[in-house]
One Martini backbone bead per residue (centre of mass of N, CA, C, O) as a GRO file, in nm:
protein
  197
    1MET     BB    1  -0.220  -1.892  -0.157
    2SER     BB    2  -0.122  -1.710   0.115
    3LEU     BB    3  -0.049  -1.432   0.283
    4ARG     BB    4   0.084  -1.485   0.637
    5VAL     BB    5  -0.036  -1.277   0.910
    6VAL     BB    6   0.116  -1.243   1.262
    7VAL     BB    7  -0.054  -1.106   1.548
    8PRO     BB    8   0.001  -1.178   1.851
    9PRO     BB    9  -0.229  -1.220   2.148
   10HIS     BB   10   0.031  -1.102   2.346
   11PRO     BB   11   0.093  -0.931   2.621
   12LEU     BB   12   0.414  -0.881   2.602
   13ILE     BB   13   0.386  -0.756   2.305
   14ALA     BB   14   0.203  -0.517   2.391
   15HIS     BB   15   0.409  -0.391   2.587
   16TRP     BB   16   0.670  -0.362   2.423
   17LEU     BB   17   0.527  -0.186   2.177
   18THR     BB   18   0.469   0.055   2.358
   19VAL     BB   19   0.779   0.112   2.439
   20LEU     BB   20   0.866   0.167   2.148
   21ARG     BB   21   0.662   0.398   2.074
   22ASP     BB   22   0.744   0.575   2.322
   23THR     BB   23   0.912   0.889   2.285
   24GLY     BB   24   1.021   0.834   2.592
   25THR     BB   25   1.214   0.638   2.548
   26PRO     BB   26   1.485   0.511   2.635
   27SER     BB   27   1.741   0.360   2.472
   28PRO     BB   28   1.788   0.101   2.666
   29LEU     BB   29   1.464   0.007   2.656
   30PHE     BB   30   1.434  -0.003   2.351
   31ALA     BB   31   1.626  -0.238   2.318
   32THR     BB   32   1.481  -0.421   2.493
   33ALA     BB   33   1.222  -0.433   2.354
   34VAL     BB   34   1.340  -0.567   2.063
   35LEU     BB   35   1.434  -0.838   2.245
   36GLU     BB   36   1.150  -0.915   2.300
   37LEU     BB   37   1.017  -0.918   2.066
   38GLY     BB   38   1.211  -1.144   1.950
   39ARG     BB   39   1.136  -1.349   2.176
   40TRP     BB   40   0.843  -1.384   2.096
   41LEU     BB   41   0.817  -1.370   1.762
   42THR     BB   42   0.975  -1.646   1.792
   43TYR     BB   43   0.785  -1.824   1.971
   44GLU     BB   44   0.528  -1.793   1.772
   45ALA     BB   45   0.680  -1.911   1.512
   46LEU     BB   46   0.763  -2.197   1.620
   47ARG     BB   47   0.465  -2.311   1.717
   48ASP     BB   48   0.435  -2.482   1.423
   49TRP     BB   49   0.782  -2.535   1.290
   50LEU     BB   50   0.901  -2.723   1.478
   51PRO     BB   51   1.058  -3.003   1.488
   52GLN     BB   52   1.016  -3.338   1.600
   53ARG     BB   53   1.086  -3.590   1.871
   54GLN     BB   54   1.084  -3.927   2.011
   55VAL     BB   55   1.146  -3.967   2.325
   56VAL     BB   56   1.311  -4.177   2.615
   57VAL     BB   57   1.296  -4.142   2.967
   58HIS     BB   58   1.436  -4.123   3.300
   59THR     BB   59   1.314  -4.085   3.577
   60PRO     BB   60   1.282  -4.133   3.921
   61LEU     BB   61   1.027  -4.350   3.869
   62ALA     BB   62   1.022  -4.337   3.535
   63THR     BB   63   0.947  -4.440   3.205
   64SER     BB   64   0.908  -4.124   2.995
   65GLU     BB   65   0.777  -4.012   2.718
   66GLY     BB   66   0.839  -3.762   2.460
   67GLN     BB   67   0.975  -3.437   2.322
   68VAL     BB   68   1.190  -3.295   2.104
   69VAL     BB   69   1.381  -3.116   1.942
   70ASP     BB   70   1.522  -3.149   1.606
   71ALA     BB   71   1.881  -3.132   1.569
   72THR     BB   72   1.881  -3.217   1.241
   73ALA     BB   73   1.714  -2.942   1.189
   74PRO     BB   74   1.791  -2.663   1.045
   75LEU     BB   75   1.871  -2.326   1.135
   76LEU     BB   76   1.834  -1.998   0.995
   77ALA     BB   77   1.933  -1.672   1.100
   78ILE     BB   78   1.842  -1.374   0.921
   79PRO     BB   79   1.966  -1.050   0.974
   80LEU     BB   80   1.907  -0.709   0.906
   81LEU     BB   81   2.155  -0.482   0.890
   82PRO     BB   82   2.136  -0.350   1.194
   83ALA     BB   83   1.859  -0.395   1.325
   84GLY     BB   84   1.837  -0.704   1.339
   85LEU     BB   85   1.993  -0.765   1.584
   86GLY     BB   86   1.801  -0.697   1.821
   87LEU     BB   87   1.602  -0.955   1.742
   88TRP     BB   88   1.852  -1.168   1.752
   89GLU     BB   89   1.883  -1.134   2.068
   90GLY     BB   90   1.596  -1.263   2.165
   91ALA     BB   91   1.595  -1.524   1.934
   92ARG     BB   92   1.867  -1.678   2.071
   93ALA     BB   93   1.723  -1.771   2.320
   94VAL     BB   94   1.508  -1.972   2.142
   95LEU     BB   95   1.799  -2.035   1.929
   96PRO     BB   96   2.102  -2.146   2.005
   97ALA     BB   97   2.163  -2.324   1.719
   98ALA     BB   98   2.164  -2.134   1.500
   99ALA     BB   99   2.250  -2.024   1.242
  100LEU     BB  100   2.457  -1.718   1.111
  101ALA     BB  101   2.329  -1.469   0.860
  102PRO     BB  102   2.434  -1.159   0.811
  103LEU     BB  103   2.289  -0.864   0.672
  104LEU     BB  104   2.364  -0.631   0.432
  105ALA     BB  105   2.189  -0.330   0.279
  106THR     BB  106   2.249  -0.169  -0.023
  107GLN     BB  107   2.229   0.157  -0.224
  108ALA     BB  108   2.380   0.242  -0.509
  109ALA     BB  109   2.368   0.485  -0.756
  110ALA     BB  110   2.459   0.229  -0.956
  111ASP     BB  111   2.224   0.054  -0.886
  112PRO     BB  112   1.974  -0.141  -0.922
  113PRO     BB  113   1.715  -0.193  -0.833
  114GLY     BB  114   1.761  -0.251  -0.521
  115ALA     BB  115   1.901  -0.456  -0.323
  116THR     BB  116   2.218  -0.531  -0.184
  117LEU     BB  117   2.335  -0.848  -0.048
  118GLN     BB  118   2.578  -0.915   0.223
  119GLY     BB  119   2.590  -1.284   0.341
  120LEU     BB  120   2.459  -1.479   0.151
  121PRO     BB  121   2.472  -1.787   0.124
  122SER     BB  122   2.493  -1.994  -0.179
  123GLU     BB  123   2.411  -2.211   0.001
  124ILE     BB  124   2.086  -2.424   0.117
  125GLY     BB  125   1.944  -2.629   0.249
  126GLU     BB  126   1.655  -2.842   0.212
  127ARG     BB  127   1.649  -2.866   0.582
  128VAL     BB  128   1.637  -2.563   0.597
  129GLY     BB  129   1.541  -2.334   0.787
  130VAL     BB  130   1.423  -1.942   0.770
  131LEU     BB  131   1.504  -1.685   0.957
  132VAL     BB  132   1.360  -1.337   0.935
  133LEU     BB  133   1.525  -1.005   1.059
  134VAL     BB  134   1.303  -0.725   1.047
  135PRO     BB  135   1.220  -0.448   1.196
  136GLU     BB  136   1.066  -0.309   0.911
  137LEU     BB  137   0.770  -0.275   0.680
  138ALA     BB  138   0.758  -0.015   0.476
  139GLY     BB  139   0.971  -0.096   0.280
  140SER     BB  140   1.027  -0.370   0.056
  141GLU     BB  141   1.314  -0.422  -0.088
  142PRO     BB  142   1.502  -0.580   0.082
  143LEU     BB  143   1.311  -0.822   0.163
  144LEU     BB  144   1.253  -0.893  -0.182
  145SER     BB  145   1.556  -0.947  -0.250
  146LEU     BB  146   1.623  -1.170  -0.030
  147LEU     BB  147   1.368  -1.359  -0.144
  148ASP     BB  148   1.429  -1.411  -0.392
  149GLN     BB  149   1.705  -1.514  -0.357
  150LEU     BB  150   1.598  -1.757  -0.203
  151ALA     BB  151   1.437  -1.866  -0.418
  152ALA     BB  152   1.670  -1.955  -0.594
  153ARG     BB  153   1.781  -2.156  -0.382
  154GLY     BB  154   1.480  -2.306  -0.258
  155VAL     BB  155   1.344  -2.080  -0.039
  156SER     BB  156   1.005  -2.118   0.064
  157GLY     BB  157   0.764  -2.119   0.235
  158GLY     BB  158   0.762  -2.349   0.510
  159ARG     BB  159   1.104  -2.238   0.519
  160LEU     BB  160   0.986  -1.978   0.596
  161ARG     BB  161   1.031  -1.678   0.856
  162VAL     BB  162   0.904  -1.351   0.911
  163ILE     BB  163   1.012  -1.101   1.152
  164THR     BB  164   0.857  -0.807   1.270
  165LEU     BB  165   0.741  -0.553   1.435
  166VAL     BB  166   0.635  -0.354   1.202
  167ALA     BB  167   0.370  -0.341   0.964
  168GLY     BB  168   0.287  -0.215   0.648
  169ALA     BB  169   0.048  -0.230   0.403
  170PRO     BB  170   0.183  -0.188   0.160
  171ALA     BB  171   0.414  -0.409   0.190
  172LEU     BB  172   0.237  -0.627   0.189
  173ARG     BB  173   0.125  -0.609  -0.081
  174GLN     BB  174   0.413  -0.639  -0.221
  175LEU     BB  175   0.456  -0.933  -0.115
  176GLY     BB  176   0.189  -1.079  -0.183
  177GLU     BB  177   0.262  -1.037  -0.503
  178ARG     BB  178   0.572  -1.202  -0.480
  179HIS     BB  179   0.511  -1.380  -0.187
  180GLU     BB  180   0.242  -1.560  -0.103
  181ASP     BB  181   0.421  -1.826   0.024
  182LEU     BB  182   0.407  -1.625   0.370
  183SER     BB  183   0.526  -1.577   0.695
  184ILE     BB  184   0.453  -1.357   0.925
  185TYR     BB  185   0.577  -1.168   1.225
  186CYS     BB  186   0.403  -0.915   1.415
  187ALA     BB  187   0.293  -0.670   1.638
  188CYS     BB  188   0.188  -0.486   1.396
  189ILE     BB  189  -0.013  -0.304   1.214
  190ASP     BB  190  -0.030  -0.060   0.948
  191GLY     BB  191  -0.181   0.116   0.730
  192GLU     BB  192   0.017   0.345   0.724
  193VAL     BB  193   0.273   0.563   0.565
  194ASP     BB  194   0.483   0.791   0.527
  195GLY     BB  195   0.714   0.938   0.321
  196GLU     BB  196   0.973   0.789   0.449
  197GLY     BB  197   0.838   0.499   0.591
   0.00000   0.00000   0.00000
């Protein structure tokens, strides 16, 4: 088992990442870049993950066999608020039937270390695939708290995918130490982060 980080070599992902990172990008175009990256990264994350089933359809000329996404296998999307909603806007174009559990990560001075997460369902069915949408991995505390809580509910490994725009190498190291059987899809990996993460 090892942390799996995928940076898809897709020209549209590279394009929208460049638009996102440009300090001259106006706010509406920045929001569009986040949405588009949410769409394309979700598309890539689902490539080998969505269960399918065989069906027979009737074409105008004959009967044909094909495959469709198995609608009986539920998906739960968990965007970390507020910024994860931009990624979800793109992801929901790819996953219109996914259930949504938006989470708010808070950290009060009196709280123990780690983020307090509000909105996570108390139970997640054993067949539910979980897609976590977090805008960046610079400091990994909110995501680590979420992954710990998901693991306590039996969600880990192959049932779980994380989508993020940018991943910092230090945060990836932390995640790999605690949740080694995890798949992360991101537009790029930065070697270092600044003092503010």
